[in-house]
PDB file of C-alpha atoms and ligand atoms in Angstrom:
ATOM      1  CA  UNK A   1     163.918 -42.373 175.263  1.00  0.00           C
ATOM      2  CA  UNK A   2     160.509 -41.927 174.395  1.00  0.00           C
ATOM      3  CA  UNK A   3     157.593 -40.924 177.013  1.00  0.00           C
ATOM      4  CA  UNK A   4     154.460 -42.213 176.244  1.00  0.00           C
ATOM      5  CA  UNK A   5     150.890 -41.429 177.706  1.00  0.00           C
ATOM      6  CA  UNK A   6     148.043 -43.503 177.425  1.00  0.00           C
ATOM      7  CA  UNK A   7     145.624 -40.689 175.833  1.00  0.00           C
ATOM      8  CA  UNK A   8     146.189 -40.018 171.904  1.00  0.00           C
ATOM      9  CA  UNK A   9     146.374 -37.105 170.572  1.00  0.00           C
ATOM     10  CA  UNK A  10     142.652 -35.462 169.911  1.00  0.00           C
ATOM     11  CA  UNK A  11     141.562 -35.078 166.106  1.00  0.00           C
ATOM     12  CA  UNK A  12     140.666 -31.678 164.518  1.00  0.00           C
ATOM     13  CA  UNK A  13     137.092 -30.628 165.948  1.00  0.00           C
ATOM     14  CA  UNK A  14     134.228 -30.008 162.829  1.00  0.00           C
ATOM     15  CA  UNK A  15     135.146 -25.946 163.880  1.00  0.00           C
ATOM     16  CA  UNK A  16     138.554 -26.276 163.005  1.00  0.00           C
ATOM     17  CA  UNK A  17     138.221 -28.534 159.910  1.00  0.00           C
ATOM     18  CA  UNK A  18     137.606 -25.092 157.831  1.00  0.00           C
ATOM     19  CA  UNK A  19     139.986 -24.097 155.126  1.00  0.00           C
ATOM     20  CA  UNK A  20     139.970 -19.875 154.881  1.00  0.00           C
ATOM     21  CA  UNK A  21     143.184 -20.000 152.623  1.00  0.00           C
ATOM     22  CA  UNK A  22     142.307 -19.773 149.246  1.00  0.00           C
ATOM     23  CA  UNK A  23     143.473 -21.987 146.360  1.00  0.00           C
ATOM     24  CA  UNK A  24     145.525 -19.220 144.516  1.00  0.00           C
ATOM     25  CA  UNK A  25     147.171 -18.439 148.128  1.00  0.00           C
ATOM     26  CA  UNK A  26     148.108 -22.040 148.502  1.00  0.00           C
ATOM     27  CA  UNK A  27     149.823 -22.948 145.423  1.00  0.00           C
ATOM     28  CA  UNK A  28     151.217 -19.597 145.227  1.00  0.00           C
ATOM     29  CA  UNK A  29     152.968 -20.670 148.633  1.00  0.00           C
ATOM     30  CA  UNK A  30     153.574 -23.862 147.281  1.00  0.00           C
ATOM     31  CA  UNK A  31     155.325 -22.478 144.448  1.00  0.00           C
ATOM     32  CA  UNK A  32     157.882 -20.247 147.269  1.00  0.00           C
ATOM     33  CA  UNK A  33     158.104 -22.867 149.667  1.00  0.00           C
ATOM     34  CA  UNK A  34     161.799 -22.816 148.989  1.00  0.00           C
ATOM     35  CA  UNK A  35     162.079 -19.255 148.520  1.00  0.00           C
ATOM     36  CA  UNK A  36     160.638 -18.860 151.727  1.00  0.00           C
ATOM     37  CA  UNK A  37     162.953 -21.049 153.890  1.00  0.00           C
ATOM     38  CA  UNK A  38     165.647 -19.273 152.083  1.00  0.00           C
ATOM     39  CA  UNK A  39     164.415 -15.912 153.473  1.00  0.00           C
ATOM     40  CA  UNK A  40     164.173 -17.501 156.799  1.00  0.00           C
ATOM     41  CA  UNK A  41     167.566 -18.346 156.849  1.00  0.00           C
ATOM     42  CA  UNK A  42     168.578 -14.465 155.560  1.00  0.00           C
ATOM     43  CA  UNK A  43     166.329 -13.113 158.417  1.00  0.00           C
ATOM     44  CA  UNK A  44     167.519 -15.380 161.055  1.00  0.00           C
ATOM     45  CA  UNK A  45     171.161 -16.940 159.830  1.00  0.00           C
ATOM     46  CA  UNK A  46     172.037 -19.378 161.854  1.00  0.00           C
ATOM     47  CA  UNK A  47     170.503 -18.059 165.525  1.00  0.00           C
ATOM     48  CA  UNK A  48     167.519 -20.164 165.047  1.00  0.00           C
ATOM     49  CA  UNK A  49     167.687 -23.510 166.021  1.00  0.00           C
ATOM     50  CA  UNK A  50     169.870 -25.107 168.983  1.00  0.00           C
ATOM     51  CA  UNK A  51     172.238 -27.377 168.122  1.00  0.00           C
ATOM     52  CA  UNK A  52     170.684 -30.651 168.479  1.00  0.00           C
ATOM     53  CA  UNK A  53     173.359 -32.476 170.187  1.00  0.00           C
ATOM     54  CA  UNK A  54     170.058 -35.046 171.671  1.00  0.00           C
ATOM     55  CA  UNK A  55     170.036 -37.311 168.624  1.00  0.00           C
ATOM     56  CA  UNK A  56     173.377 -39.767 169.709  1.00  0.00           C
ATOM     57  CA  UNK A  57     171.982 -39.732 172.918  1.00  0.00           C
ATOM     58  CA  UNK A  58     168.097 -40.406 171.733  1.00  0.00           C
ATOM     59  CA  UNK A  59     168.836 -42.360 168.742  1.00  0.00           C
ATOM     60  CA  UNK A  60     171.164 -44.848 169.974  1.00  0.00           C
ATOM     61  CA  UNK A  61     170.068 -46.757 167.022  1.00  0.00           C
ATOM     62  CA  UNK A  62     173.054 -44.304 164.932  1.00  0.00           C
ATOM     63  CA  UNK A  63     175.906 -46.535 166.864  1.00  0.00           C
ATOM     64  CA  UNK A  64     174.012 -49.680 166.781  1.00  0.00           C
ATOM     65  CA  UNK A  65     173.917 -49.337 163.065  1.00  0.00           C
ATOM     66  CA  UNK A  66     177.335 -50.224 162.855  1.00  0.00           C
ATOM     67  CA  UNK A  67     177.744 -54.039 161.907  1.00  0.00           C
ATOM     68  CA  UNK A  68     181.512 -54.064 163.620  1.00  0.00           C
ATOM     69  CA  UNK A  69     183.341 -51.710 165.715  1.00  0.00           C
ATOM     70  CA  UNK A  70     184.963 -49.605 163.055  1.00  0.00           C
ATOM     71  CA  UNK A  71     182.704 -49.794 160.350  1.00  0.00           C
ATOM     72  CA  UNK A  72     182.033 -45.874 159.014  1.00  0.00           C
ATOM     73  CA  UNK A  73     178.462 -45.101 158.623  1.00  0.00           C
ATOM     74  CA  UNK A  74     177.284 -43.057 155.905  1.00  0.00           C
ATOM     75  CA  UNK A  75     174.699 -40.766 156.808  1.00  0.00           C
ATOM     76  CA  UNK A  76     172.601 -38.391 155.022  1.00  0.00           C
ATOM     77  CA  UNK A  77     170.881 -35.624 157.101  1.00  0.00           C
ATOM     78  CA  UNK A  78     167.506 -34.952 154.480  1.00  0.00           C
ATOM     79  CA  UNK A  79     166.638 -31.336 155.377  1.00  0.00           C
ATOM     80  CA  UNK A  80     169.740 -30.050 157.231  1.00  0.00           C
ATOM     81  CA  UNK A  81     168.870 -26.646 157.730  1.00  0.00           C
ATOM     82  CA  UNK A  82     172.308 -25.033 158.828  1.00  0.00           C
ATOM     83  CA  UNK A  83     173.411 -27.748 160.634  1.00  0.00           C
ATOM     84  CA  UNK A  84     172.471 -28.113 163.472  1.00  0.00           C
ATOM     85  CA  UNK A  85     172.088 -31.872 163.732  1.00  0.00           C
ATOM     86  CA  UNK A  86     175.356 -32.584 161.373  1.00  0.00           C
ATOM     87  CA  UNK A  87     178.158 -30.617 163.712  1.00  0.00           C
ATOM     88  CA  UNK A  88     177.359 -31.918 166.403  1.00  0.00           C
ATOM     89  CA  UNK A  89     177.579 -35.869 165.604  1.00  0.00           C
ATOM     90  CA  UNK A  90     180.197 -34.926 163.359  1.00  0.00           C
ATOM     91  CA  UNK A  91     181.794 -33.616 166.398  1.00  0.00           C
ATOM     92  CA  UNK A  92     180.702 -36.812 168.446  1.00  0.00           C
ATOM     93  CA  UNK A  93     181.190 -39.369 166.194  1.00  0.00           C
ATOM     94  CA  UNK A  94     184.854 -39.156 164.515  1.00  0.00           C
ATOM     95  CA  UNK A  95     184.413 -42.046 162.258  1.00  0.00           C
ATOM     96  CA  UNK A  96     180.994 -40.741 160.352  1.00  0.00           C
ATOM     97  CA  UNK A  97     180.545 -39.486 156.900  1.00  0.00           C
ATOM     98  CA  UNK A  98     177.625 -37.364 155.942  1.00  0.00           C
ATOM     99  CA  UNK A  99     175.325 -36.062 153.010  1.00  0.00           C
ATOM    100  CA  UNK A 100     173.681 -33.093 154.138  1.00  0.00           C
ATOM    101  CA  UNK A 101     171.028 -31.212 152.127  1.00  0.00           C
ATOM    102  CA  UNK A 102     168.471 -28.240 152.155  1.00  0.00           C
ATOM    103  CA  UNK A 103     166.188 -26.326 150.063  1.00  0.00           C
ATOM    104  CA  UNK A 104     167.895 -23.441 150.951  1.00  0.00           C
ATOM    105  CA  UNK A 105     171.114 -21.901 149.112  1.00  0.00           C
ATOM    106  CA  UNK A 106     171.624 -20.181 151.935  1.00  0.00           C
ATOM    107  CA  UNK A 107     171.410 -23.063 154.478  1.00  0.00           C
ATOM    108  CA  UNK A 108     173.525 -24.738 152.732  1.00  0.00           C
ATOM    109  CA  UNK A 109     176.170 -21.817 152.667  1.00  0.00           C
ATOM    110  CA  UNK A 110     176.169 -21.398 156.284  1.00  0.00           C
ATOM    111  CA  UNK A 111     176.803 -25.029 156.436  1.00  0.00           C
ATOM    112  CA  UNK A 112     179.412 -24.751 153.632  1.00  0.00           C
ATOM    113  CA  UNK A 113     181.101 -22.219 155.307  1.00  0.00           C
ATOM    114  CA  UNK A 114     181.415 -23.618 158.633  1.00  0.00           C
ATOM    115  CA  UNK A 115     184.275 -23.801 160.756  1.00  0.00           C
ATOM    116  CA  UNK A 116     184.025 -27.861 161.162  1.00  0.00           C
ATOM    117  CA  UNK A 117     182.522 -28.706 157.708  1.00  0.00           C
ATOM    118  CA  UNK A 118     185.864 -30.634 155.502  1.00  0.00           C
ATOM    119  CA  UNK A 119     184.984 -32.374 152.194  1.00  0.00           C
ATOM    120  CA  UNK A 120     186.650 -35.601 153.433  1.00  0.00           C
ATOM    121  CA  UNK A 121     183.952 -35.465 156.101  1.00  0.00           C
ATOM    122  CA  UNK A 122     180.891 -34.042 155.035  1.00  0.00           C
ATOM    123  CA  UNK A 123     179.247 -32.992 151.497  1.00  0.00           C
ATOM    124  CA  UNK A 124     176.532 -30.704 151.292  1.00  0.00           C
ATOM    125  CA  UNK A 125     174.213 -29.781 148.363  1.00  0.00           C
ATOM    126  CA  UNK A 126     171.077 -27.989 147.534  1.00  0.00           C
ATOM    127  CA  UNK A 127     168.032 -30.056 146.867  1.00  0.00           C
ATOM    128  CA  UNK A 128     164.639 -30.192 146.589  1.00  0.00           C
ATOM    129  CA  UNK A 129     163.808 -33.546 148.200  1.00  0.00           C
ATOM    130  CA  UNK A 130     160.325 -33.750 146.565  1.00  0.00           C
ATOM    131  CA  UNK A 131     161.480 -33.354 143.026  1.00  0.00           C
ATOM    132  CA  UNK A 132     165.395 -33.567 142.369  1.00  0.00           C
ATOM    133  CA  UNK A 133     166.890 -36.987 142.447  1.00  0.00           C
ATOM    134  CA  UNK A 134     169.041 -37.621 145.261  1.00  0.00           C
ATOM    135  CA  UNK A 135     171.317 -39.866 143.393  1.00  0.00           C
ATOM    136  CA  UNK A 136     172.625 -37.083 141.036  1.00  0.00           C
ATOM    137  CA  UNK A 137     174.952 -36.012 144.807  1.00  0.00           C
ATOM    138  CA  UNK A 138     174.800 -40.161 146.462  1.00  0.00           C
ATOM    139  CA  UNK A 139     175.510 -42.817 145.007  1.00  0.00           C
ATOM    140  CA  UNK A 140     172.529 -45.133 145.009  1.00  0.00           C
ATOM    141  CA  UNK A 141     172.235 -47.788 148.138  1.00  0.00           C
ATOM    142  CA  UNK A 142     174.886 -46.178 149.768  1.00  0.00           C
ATOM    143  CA  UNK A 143     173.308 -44.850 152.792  1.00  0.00           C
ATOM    144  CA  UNK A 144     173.375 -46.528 156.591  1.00  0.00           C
ATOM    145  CA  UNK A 145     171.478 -44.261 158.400  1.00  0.00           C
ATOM    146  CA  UNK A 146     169.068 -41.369 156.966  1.00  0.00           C
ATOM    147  CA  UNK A 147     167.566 -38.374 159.744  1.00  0.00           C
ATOM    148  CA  UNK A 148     164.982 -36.458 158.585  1.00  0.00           C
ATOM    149  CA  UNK A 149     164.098 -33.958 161.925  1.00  0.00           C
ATOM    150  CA  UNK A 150     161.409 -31.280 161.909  1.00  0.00           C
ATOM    151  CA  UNK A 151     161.554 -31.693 157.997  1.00  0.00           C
ATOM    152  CA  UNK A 152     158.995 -33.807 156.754  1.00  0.00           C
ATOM    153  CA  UNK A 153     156.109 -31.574 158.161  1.00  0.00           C
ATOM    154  CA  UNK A 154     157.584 -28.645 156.364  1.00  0.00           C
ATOM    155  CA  UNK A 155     156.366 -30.893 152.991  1.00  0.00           C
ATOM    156  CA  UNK A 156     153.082 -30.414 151.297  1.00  0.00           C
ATOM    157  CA  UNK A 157     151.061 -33.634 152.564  1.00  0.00           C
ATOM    158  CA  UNK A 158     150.903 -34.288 148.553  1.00  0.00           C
ATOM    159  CA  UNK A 159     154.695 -34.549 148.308  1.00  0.00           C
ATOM    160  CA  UNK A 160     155.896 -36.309 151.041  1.00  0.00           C
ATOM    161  CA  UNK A 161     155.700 -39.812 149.637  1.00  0.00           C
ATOM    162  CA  UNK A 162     158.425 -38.690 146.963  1.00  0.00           C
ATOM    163  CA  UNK A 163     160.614 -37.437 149.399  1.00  0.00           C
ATOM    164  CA  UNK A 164     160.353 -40.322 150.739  1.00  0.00           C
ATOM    165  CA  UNK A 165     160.679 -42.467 147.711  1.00  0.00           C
ATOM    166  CA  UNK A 166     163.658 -39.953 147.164  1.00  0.00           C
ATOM    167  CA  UNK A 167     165.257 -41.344 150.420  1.00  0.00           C
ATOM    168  CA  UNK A 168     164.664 -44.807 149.747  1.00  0.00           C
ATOM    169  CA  UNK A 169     166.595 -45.351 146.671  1.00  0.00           C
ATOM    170  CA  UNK A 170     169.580 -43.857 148.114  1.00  0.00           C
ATOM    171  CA  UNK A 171     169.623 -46.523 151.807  1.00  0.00           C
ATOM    172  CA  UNK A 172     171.340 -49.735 152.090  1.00  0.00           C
ATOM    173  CA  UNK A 173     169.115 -52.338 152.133  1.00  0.00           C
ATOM    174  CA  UNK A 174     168.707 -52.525 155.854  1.00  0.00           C
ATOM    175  CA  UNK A 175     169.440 -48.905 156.343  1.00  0.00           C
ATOM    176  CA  UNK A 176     167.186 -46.752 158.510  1.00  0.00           C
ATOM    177  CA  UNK A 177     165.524 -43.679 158.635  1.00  0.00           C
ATOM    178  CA  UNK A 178     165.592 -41.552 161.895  1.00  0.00           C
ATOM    179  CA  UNK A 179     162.735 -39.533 162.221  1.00  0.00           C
ATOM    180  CA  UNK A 180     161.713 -37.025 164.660  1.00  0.00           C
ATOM    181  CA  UNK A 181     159.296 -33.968 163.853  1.00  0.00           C
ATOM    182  CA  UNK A 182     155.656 -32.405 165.317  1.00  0.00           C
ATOM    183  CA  UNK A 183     153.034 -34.493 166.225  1.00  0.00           C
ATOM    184  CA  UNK A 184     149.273 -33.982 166.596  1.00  0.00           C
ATOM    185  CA  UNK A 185     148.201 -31.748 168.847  1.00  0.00           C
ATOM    186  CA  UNK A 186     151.673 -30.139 169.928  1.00  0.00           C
ATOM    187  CA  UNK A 187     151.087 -27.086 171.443  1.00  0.00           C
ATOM    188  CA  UNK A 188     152.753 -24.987 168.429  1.00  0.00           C
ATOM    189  CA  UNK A 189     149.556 -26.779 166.203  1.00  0.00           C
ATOM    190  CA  UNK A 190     146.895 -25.071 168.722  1.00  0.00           C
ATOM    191  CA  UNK A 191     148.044 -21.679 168.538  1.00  0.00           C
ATOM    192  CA  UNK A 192     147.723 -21.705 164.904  1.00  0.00           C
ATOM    193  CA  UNK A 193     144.560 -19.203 164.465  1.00  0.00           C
ATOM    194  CA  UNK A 194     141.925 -20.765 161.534  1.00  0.00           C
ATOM    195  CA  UNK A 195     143.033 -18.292 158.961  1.00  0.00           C
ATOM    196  CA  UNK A 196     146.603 -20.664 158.833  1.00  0.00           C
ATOM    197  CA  UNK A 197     145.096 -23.893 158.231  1.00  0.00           C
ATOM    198  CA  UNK A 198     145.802 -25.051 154.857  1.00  0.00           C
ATOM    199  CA  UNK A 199     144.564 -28.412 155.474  1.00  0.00           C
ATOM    200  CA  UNK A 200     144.125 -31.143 157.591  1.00  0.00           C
ATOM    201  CA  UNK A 201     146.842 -30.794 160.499  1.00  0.00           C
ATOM    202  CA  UNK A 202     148.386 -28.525 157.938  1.00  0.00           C
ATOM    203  CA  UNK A 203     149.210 -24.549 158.984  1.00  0.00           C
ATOM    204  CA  UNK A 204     151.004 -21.682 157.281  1.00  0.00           C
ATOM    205  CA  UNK A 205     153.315 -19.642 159.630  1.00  0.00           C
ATOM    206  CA  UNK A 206     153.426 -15.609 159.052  1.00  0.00           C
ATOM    207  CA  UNK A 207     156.908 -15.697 157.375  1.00  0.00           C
ATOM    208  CA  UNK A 208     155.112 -18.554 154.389  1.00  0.00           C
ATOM    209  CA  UNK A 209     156.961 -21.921 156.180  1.00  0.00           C
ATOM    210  CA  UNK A 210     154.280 -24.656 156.671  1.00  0.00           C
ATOM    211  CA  UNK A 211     154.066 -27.215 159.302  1.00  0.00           C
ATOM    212  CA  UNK A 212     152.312 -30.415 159.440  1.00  0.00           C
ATOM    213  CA  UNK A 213     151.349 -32.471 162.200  1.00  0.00           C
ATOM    214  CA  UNK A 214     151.813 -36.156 162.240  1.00  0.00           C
ATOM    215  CA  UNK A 215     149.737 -38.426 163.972  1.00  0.00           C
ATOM    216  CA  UNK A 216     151.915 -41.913 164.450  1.00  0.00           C
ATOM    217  CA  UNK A 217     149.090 -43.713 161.965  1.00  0.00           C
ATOM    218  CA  UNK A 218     149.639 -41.229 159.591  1.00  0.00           C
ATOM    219  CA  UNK A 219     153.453 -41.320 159.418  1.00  0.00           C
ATOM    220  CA  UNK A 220     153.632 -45.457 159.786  1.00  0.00           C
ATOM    221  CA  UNK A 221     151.259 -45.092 156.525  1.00  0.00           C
ATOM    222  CA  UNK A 222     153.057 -42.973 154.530  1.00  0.00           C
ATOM    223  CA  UNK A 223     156.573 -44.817 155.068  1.00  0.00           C
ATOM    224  CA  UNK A 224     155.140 -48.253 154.469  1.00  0.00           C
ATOM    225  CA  UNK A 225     153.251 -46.916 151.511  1.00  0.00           C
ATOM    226  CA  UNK A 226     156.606 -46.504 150.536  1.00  0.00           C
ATOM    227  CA  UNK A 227     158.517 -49.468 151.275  1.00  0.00           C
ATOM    228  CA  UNK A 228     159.643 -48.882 154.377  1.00  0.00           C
ATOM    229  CA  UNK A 229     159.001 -51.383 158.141  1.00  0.00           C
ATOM    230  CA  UNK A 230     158.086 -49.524 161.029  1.00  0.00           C
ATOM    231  CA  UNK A 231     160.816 -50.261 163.360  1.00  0.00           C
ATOM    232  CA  UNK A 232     159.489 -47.758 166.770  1.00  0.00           C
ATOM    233  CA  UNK A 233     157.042 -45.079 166.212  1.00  0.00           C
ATOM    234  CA  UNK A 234     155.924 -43.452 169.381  1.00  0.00           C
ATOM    235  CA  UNK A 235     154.761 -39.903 171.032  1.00  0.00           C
ATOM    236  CA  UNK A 236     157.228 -37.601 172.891  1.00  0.00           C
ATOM    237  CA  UNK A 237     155.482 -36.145 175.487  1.00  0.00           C
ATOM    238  CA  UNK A 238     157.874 -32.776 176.796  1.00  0.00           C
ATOM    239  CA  UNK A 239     156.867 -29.512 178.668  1.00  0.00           C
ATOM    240  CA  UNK A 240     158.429 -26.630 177.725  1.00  0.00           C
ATOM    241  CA  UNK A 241     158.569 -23.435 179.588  1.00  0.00           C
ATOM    242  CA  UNK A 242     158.080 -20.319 178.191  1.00  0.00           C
ATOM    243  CA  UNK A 243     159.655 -17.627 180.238  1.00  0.00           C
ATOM    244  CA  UNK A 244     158.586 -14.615 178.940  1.00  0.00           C
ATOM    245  CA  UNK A 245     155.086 -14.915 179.133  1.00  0.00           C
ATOM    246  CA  UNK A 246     155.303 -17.200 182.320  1.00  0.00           C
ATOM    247  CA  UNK A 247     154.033 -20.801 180.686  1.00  0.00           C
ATOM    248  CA  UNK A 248     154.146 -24.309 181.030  1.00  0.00           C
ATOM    249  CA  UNK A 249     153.247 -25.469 177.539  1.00  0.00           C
ATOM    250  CA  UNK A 250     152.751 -29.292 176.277  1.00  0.00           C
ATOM    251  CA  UNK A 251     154.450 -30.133 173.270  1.00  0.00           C
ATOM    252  CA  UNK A 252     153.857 -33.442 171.292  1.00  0.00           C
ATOM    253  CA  UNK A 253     156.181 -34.763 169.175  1.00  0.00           C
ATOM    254  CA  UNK A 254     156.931 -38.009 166.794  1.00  0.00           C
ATOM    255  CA  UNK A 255     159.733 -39.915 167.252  1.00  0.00           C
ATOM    256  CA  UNK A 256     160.182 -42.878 165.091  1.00  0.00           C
ATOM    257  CA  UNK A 257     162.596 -45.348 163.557  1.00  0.00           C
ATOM    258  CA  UNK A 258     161.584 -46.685 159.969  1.00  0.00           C
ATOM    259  CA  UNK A 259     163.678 -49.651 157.873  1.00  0.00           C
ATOM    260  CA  UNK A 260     164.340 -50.261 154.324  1.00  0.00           C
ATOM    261  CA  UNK A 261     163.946 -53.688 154.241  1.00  0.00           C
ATOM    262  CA  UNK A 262     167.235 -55.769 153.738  1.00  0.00           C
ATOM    263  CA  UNK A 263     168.408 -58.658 151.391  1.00  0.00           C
ATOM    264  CA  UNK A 264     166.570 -61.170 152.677  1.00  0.00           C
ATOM    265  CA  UNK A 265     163.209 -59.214 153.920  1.00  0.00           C
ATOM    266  CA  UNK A 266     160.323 -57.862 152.194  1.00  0.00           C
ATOM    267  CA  UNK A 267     158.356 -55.339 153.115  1.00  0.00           C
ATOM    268  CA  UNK A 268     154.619 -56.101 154.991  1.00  0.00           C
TER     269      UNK A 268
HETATM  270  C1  SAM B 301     162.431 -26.765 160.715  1.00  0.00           C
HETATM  271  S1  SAM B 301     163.831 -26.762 159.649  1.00  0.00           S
HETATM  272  C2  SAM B 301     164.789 -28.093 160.361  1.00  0.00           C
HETATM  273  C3  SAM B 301     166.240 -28.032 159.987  1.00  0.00           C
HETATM  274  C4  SAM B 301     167.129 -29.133 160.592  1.00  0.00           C
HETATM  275  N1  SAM B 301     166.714 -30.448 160.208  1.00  0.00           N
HETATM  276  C5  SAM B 301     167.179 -29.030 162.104  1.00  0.00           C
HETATM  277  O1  SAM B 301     166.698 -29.940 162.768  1.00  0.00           O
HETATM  278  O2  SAM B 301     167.697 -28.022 162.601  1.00  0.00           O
HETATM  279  C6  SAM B 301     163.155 -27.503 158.179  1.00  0.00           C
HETATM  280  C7  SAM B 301     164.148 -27.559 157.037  1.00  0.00           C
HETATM  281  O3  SAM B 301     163.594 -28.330 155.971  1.00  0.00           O
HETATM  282  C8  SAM B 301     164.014 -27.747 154.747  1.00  0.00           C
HETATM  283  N2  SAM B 301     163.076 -28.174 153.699  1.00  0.00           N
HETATM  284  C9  SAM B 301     161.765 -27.871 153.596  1.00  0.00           C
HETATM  285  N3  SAM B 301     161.253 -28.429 152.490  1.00  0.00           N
HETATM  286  C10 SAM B 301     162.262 -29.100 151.875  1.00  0.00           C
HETATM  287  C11 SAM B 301     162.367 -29.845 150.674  1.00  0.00           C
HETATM  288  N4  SAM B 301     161.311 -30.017 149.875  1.00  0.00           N
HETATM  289  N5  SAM B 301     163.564 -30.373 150.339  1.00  0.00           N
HETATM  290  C12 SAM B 301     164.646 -30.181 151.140  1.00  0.00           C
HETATM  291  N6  SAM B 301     164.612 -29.484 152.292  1.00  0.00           N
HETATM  292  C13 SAM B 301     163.429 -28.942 152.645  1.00  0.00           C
HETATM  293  C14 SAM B 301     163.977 -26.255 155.032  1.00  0.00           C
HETATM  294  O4  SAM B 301     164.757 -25.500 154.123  1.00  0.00           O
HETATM  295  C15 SAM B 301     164.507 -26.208 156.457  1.00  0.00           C
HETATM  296  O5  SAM B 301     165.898 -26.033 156.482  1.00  0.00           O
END
């Protein structure tokens, strides 16, 4: 599972703690966010991202969700993008049913229109997880399991804690998030030039996508400011290599487990 290294993450430096983006830029790209992941996924279809067929093996919390044997999970995959977390445990796991949403129209056309996606199966919608109800597409406590991967940082740090409130009225008591997404310091964060920063650990990306970069305090804070237990919350250490320009780079990421506390629980 997890690697972890005894170092943490560095914080931003005074030199980097400068915001050149002004305010009109920043709620004007605030006010496209979704516009702009839609354009990513015209640009790009679905070529982007790999499929992600890591999160049975990584998460084996998915299967140990199950209270018996044959129990069907519900799952709802928050930010789906064009699926490439869903096929794949759909795929896996034959006795799964999931919620799957985006921002995007167009994400969630590709995923729509994809060769394994069957209604009895799967159900995907457009949403805005900040500001439309979840429970207008899932019925309320009906969720087991909830992954939210490489989503969460795409968020304005104002808005997370609704999505996340969003989420939380839709779980079983009991029912878990899954979340994996960029931590501090990840090697995508330092090639961000000062002109991207938005905010703290907050960058803009040519195309108008934002990223945010967690640091494991941060993210325990904001779920239990929510309701939420931390179950595991740990840095991924990886290495990637980039070929083309002959690299070894480091890249940091979150990986963390979070609870909605059940029947006979409250949260800390
Ligand atoms: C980096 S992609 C990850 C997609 C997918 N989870 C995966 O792992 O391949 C981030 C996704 O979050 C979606 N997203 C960003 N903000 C969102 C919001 N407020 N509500 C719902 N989805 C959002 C984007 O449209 C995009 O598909």
């Amino acid at each position: 599972m997890s690697v972890s290294r005894a170092e943490l993450p560095k914080q931003e430096t005074k030199e980097t703690r400068e915001t050149l983006v002004s305010d009109f830029k920043q709620r004007t790209l605030e006010m496209e966010a979704g516009k702009n992941w839609d354009l990513f996924y015209k640009r790009n279809t679905t070529h982007f991202f790999k499929d992600r067929h890591w999160t049975t093996r990584e998460f084996e919390e998915l299967n140990a969700c199950r209270e018996f044997e044959s129990q069907r999970l519900v799952l709802l995959e928050a930010g789906c993008g064009v699926g490439n977390c869903l096929f794949p445990l759909l795929e896996e796991d034959r006795n799964i049913f999931i919620y799957a949403c985006d921002f995007s129209p167009r994400a969630v056309d590709f995923v729509k229109n994809h060769a394994l996606y069957r209604p009895e199966r799967c159900k995907a919608f457009r949403c805005d997880l900040t500001q439309d109800d979840l429970r207008h597409h899932v019925p309320q406590a009906s969720v087991d399991v909830v992954t939210l991967i490489f989503v969460l940082s795409a968020i304005h740090p104002d808005k997370m804690a609704r999505a996340l409130e969003n989420i939380f009225r839709v779980l079983k008591p009991g029912g878990s998030v899954l979340f994996r997404d960029y931590g501090l310091n990840d090697h995508a964060m330092h090639r961000f030039k000062a002109a991207n920063r938005l905010a703290e650990n907050f960058y803009v990306r040519q195309d108008g996508t934002r990223s945010y970069f967690f640091s494991k305090e941060r993210l325990a804070e904001l779920f239990e400011g929510q309701g939420f237990r931390s179950m595991a919350n740990d840095y991924v250490f990886r290495e990637t290599v980039n070929k083309k320009e002959g690299l070894c780079v480091p890249r940091v990421f979150l990986q963390s487990k979070f609870a909605k506390p059940g029947p006979s629980q409250t949260s800390p």
